[in-house]
Coordinates of C-alpha atoms in Angstrom, one line a residue:
M1 CA -21.9 2.0 -11.6
T2 CA -19.3 4.8 -12.1
T3 CA -15.8 5.6 -11.1
T4 CA -13.5 8.5 -10.6
T5 CA -11.4 9.8 -13.5
T6 CA -8.6 11.8 -12.0
D7 CA -5.9 13.7 -13.9
I8 CA -2.9 13.5 -11.6
A9 CA -1.5 16.7 -12.9
K10 CA -4.5 18.6 -11.6
T11 CA -4.7 17.1 -8.1
G12 CA -2.9 20.0 -6.6
A13 CA -5.7 22.5 -7.5
A14 CA -8.0 23.4 -4.7
G15 CA -11.3 21.6 -5.2
G16 CA -9.9 19.8 -8.3
P17 CA -10.5 16.1 -9.2
G18 CA -9.1 13.6 -6.8
R19 CA -8.4 16.2 -4.1
V20 CA -7.8 14.5 -0.7
P21 CA -9.2 16.7 2.1
S22 CA -7.5 17.5 5.3
A23 CA -8.7 15.6 8.4
P24 CA -11.4 18.1 9.4
E25 CA -13.0 17.9 5.9
Q26 CA -13.1 14.1 5.7
R27 CA -16.5 12.5 5.3
T28 CA -17.8 9.3 6.6
R29 CA -16.9 6.4 4.4
S30 CA -19.7 5.1 2.2
T31 CA -20.6 1.5 2.9
P32 CA -20.2 -0.8 -0.1
A33 CA -22.5 -3.7 -0.8
P34 CA -21.7 -6.7 1.4
G35 CA -18.7 -8.6 0.1
R36 CA -17.6 -5.8 -2.2
V37 CA -14.6 -3.5 -2.0
S38 CA -15.1 0.2 -2.9
V39 CA -12.4 1.5 -5.3
A40 CA -11.4 4.9 -6.6
V41 CA -9.2 4.9 -9.7
Y42 CA -6.7 7.7 -10.2
A43 CA -4.9 7.7 -13.5
E44 CA -2.7 10.2 -15.3
D45 CA -4.6 10.0 -18.6
L46 CA -7.9 8.7 -19.9
I47 CA -6.4 5.7 -21.7
L48 CA -4.9 4.3 -18.5
Q49 CA -8.0 5.0 -16.5
T50 CA -10.3 3.4 -19.1
G51 CA -8.3 0.3 -19.3
V52 CA -8.3 -0.3 -15.5
V53 CA -11.9 0.6 -15.1
Q54 CA -13.0 -1.8 -17.9
Q55 CA -11.2 -4.6 -16.2
L56 CA -12.6 -3.9 -12.7
R57 CA -16.2 -3.0 -13.7
P58 CA -17.6 -6.5 -14.4
R59 CA -16.2 -8.0 -11.2
P60 CA -18.7 -8.6 -8.5
E61 CA -16.0 -8.1 -5.8
I62 CA -15.5 -4.5 -6.8
E63 CA -17.6 -1.3 -6.4
L64 CA -16.2 1.5 -8.4
M65 CA -16.7 4.9 -6.7
P66 CA -17.9 8.1 -8.5
E67 CA -15.6 11.0 -8.4
E68 CA -17.6 12.9 -5.8
E69 CA -17.3 9.9 -3.4
A70 CA -13.7 9.0 -4.2
D71 CA -12.4 10.2 -0.8
N72 CA -14.5 7.5 0.9
A73 CA -13.2 4.6 -1.1
Q74 CA -11.6 1.7 0.8
V75 CA -8.9 1.4 -1.8
S76 CA -7.4 4.2 -3.9
L77 CA -5.7 2.7 -7.1
V78 CA -3.2 4.9 -8.7
V79 CA -2.3 4.1 -12.3
V80 CA 0.8 5.8 -13.8
D81 CA 3.6 5.2 -16.3
M82 CA 6.2 6.0 -13.7
V83 CA 6.6 7.4 -10.2
N84 CA 7.2 11.0 -11.1
E85 CA 6.7 14.2 -9.1
S86 CA 3.0 14.5 -9.8
A87 CA 2.4 10.9 -8.8
V88 CA 4.3 11.5 -5.5
Q89 CA 2.2 14.5 -4.8
L90 CA -1.0 12.5 -5.3
L91 CA 0.4 9.7 -3.0
H92 CA 1.2 12.2 -0.4
R93 CA -2.4 13.6 -0.5
L94 CA -3.9 10.1 -0.3
Q95 CA -1.7 9.3 2.7
R96 CA -3.5 12.0 4.6
N97 CA -6.9 10.4 4.0
T98 CA -7.2 7.8 6.6
S99 CA -10.4 6.4 5.0
T100 CA -8.4 4.7 2.2
R101 CA -5.5 2.4 1.5
T102 CA -3.4 3.0 -1.6
G103 CA -2.1 0.6 -4.3
L104 CA 0.0 1.4 -7.4
V105 CA -0.2 0.1 -10.9
V106 CA 3.0 1.3 -12.7
G107 CA 4.5 0.9 -16.1
Y108 CA 8.2 1.6 -15.3
F109 CA 9.5 1.3 -11.8
E110 CA 12.9 2.7 -10.7
A111 CA 14.6 1.0 -7.8
G112 CA 14.9 4.3 -5.9
A113 CA 11.1 4.7 -5.9
L114 CA 10.6 1.8 -3.5
Q115 CA 11.5 3.8 -0.5
T116 CA 9.3 6.6 -1.6
L117 CA 6.3 4.3 -1.9
I118 CA 6.9 2.9 1.6
E119 CA 7.1 6.3 3.1
Y120 CA 3.8 7.4 1.5
G121 CA 2.0 4.3 2.7
V122 CA 1.5 2.4 -0.6
S123 CA 0.3 -1.0 0.4
A124 CA 0.8 -2.9 -2.9
V125 CA 2.5 -2.5 -6.3
L126 CA 1.6 -4.2 -9.6
R127 CA 3.4 -3.7 -12.9
R128 CA 1.0 -2.6 -15.7
G129 CA 2.4 -5.4 -18.0
E130 CA 1.1 -7.9 -15.5
A131 CA -2.2 -6.1 -14.7
D132 CA -4.7 -8.5 -16.0
Q133 CA -8.2 -8.6 -14.5
D134 CA -7.5 -11.3 -11.9
R135 CA -4.3 -9.7 -10.7
L136 CA -6.0 -6.3 -10.4
V137 CA -8.8 -7.8 -8.3
H138 CA -6.3 -9.7 -6.2
L139 CA -4.3 -6.5 -5.6
V140 CA -7.4 -4.6 -4.6
T141 CA -8.8 -7.2 -2.3
A142 CA -5.4 -7.7 -0.6
I143 CA -5.1 -4.0 0.0
A144 CA -8.6 -3.9 1.5
K145 CA -7.5 -6.7 3.9
G146 CA -4.4 -4.7 5.0
E147 CA -2.0 -7.0 3.2
G148 CA 1.0 -5.9 1.2
V149 CA 1.8 -7.1 -2.3
L150 CA 5.1 -6.6 -4.2
P151 CA 6.6 -8.1 -7.4
G152 CA 9.3 -10.6 -6.5
D153 CA 12.1 -8.5 -7.9
L154 CA 11.0 -5.4 -5.9
L155 CA 10.8 -7.5 -2.7
G156 CA 14.4 -8.6 -3.4
K157 CA 15.5 -5.0 -3.8
L158 CA 13.7 -4.2 -0.5
L159 CA 15.6 -6.9 1.3
D160 CA 18.9 -5.8 -0.3
H161 CA 18.2 -2.3 1.0
V162 CA 17.5 -3.6 4.5
S163 CA 20.8 -5.5 4.4
S164 CA 22.6 -2.4 3.3
L165 CA 21.1 -0.4 6.2
H166 CA 22.4 -2.9 8.6
R167 CA 25.9 -2.8 7.1
T168 CA 26.3 0.9 6.7
V169 CA 24.1 2.4 9.4
L170 CA 23.4 0.0 12.3
D171 CA 26.5 -2.1 12.6
P172 CA 29.0 0.8 12.6
R173 CA 27.0 2.6 15.3
G174 CA 26.3 -0.5 17.4
L175 CA 22.5 0.0 17.1
S176 CA 20.1 -2.8 18.0
L177 CA 16.4 -3.5 18.2
S178 CA 14.9 -1.0 20.6
T179 CA 11.2 -0.5 19.9
L180 CA 10.4 -4.1 18.8
T181 CA 10.7 -7.3 20.9
A182 CA 12.6 -10.2 19.4
R183 CA 9.3 -11.9 18.5
E184 CA 7.9 -8.7 16.9
A185 CA 11.1 -8.1 14.9
E186 CA 11.1 -11.7 13.6
M187 CA 7.5 -11.5 12.5
I188 CA 8.1 -8.1 10.7
R189 CA 11.1 -9.5 9.0
L190 CA 9.1 -12.5 7.7
V191 CA 6.4 -10.0 6.5
S192 CA 9.2 -8.1 4.6
E193 CA 10.2 -11.4 3.0
G194 CA 6.7 -11.9 1.6
Y195 CA 5.3 -14.5 4.0
G196 CA 1.6 -14.6 4.8
T197 CA 0.1 -15.1 8.3
A198 CA -0.1 -18.9 8.0
E199 CA 3.5 -19.2 6.9
I200 CA 4.7 -16.9 9.6
A201 CA 2.8 -19.0 12.2
Q202 CA 4.5 -22.1 10.9
K203 CA 8.0 -20.7 10.9
T204 CA 7.7 -19.1 14.4
S205 CA 5.7 -22.0 16.0
Y206 CA 2.9 -19.6 17.0
S207 CA -0.8 -19.8 16.1
E208 CA -2.1 -17.6 13.3
R209 CA -4.2 -15.8 15.9
T210 CA -1.0 -14.9 17.9
V211 CA 0.7 -13.7 14.7
K212 CA -2.2 -11.5 13.9
N213 CA -2.4 -10.2 17.4
V214 CA 1.4 -9.4 17.5
L215 CA 1.3 -7.6 14.2
H216 CA -1.8 -5.7 15.2
E217 CA -0.2 -4.6 18.5
V218 CA 2.9 -3.4 16.7
A219 CA 0.7 -1.4 14.2
T220 CA -1.3 0.1 17.0
R221 CA 1.6 1.0 19.2
L222 CA 3.6 2.6 16.4
D223 CA 0.6 4.1 14.6
L224 CA 1.2 2.1 11.4
R225 CA -1.5 1.8 8.7
N226 CA -0.7 -1.7 7.4
R227 CA 2.0 -4.4 7.1
A228 CA 3.8 -2.6 4.3
H229 CA 4.0 0.5 6.5
A230 CA 5.2 -1.6 9.4
V231 CA 8.1 -2.9 7.2
G232 CA 8.9 0.6 6.0
Y233 CA 8.9 1.9 9.6
A234 CA 11.2 -0.9 10.8
M235 CA 13.5 -0.5 7.8
R236 CA 13.8 3.3 8.2
H237 CA 14.5 2.9 12.0
G238 CA 16.9 0.0 11.5
L239 CA 14.8 -2.4 13.4
I240 CA 15.0 -5.3 10.9

């Protein structure tokens, strides 16, 4: 079992490691063994890459992808010290690859980077200081299921940003919900607050099936990739 070792600084070179092809070049996704999630690890140096790989390799839930098959991974895990320009370039390239969902393991996270991650379709974030084996596996499996994961303090910053948008952008202009129904907006708001499907169902008095159907319909109608992307879309357009 092998994995992909990617130097983020080199991802811009044509044909270089970790290159995400444009849509016409994309290959059919490899099928992992039943019950396993295929993962490609992108790290900015060998030490970071080795540490994450050593934690994921023994776990039966994970199938690490070799470099030549990285584009077909279900989950792309980006491991960096901070969200700098080279990391953003890689996230942008991964966003163009519809075969994969992206998660981030980061050492230092600036508040201003949260909006960037949402815009580039990052589904989940884990701080490196908290990235033990179980948390890494939870992050990967959650991403594969289309779920979003954020540390509590980042979720709080996200909600503060949403509140600021309402005060400074929506209210002065008299804007209101226009592309989401009241039920859809309420469910997206609860997603943004970190609630899972069962909790949303309980709070809205709908069945879990209805919650899933509503969120799926919103994602399909607005061409959204996952719940984190839906929250980002609603936030950018002032819908929550």
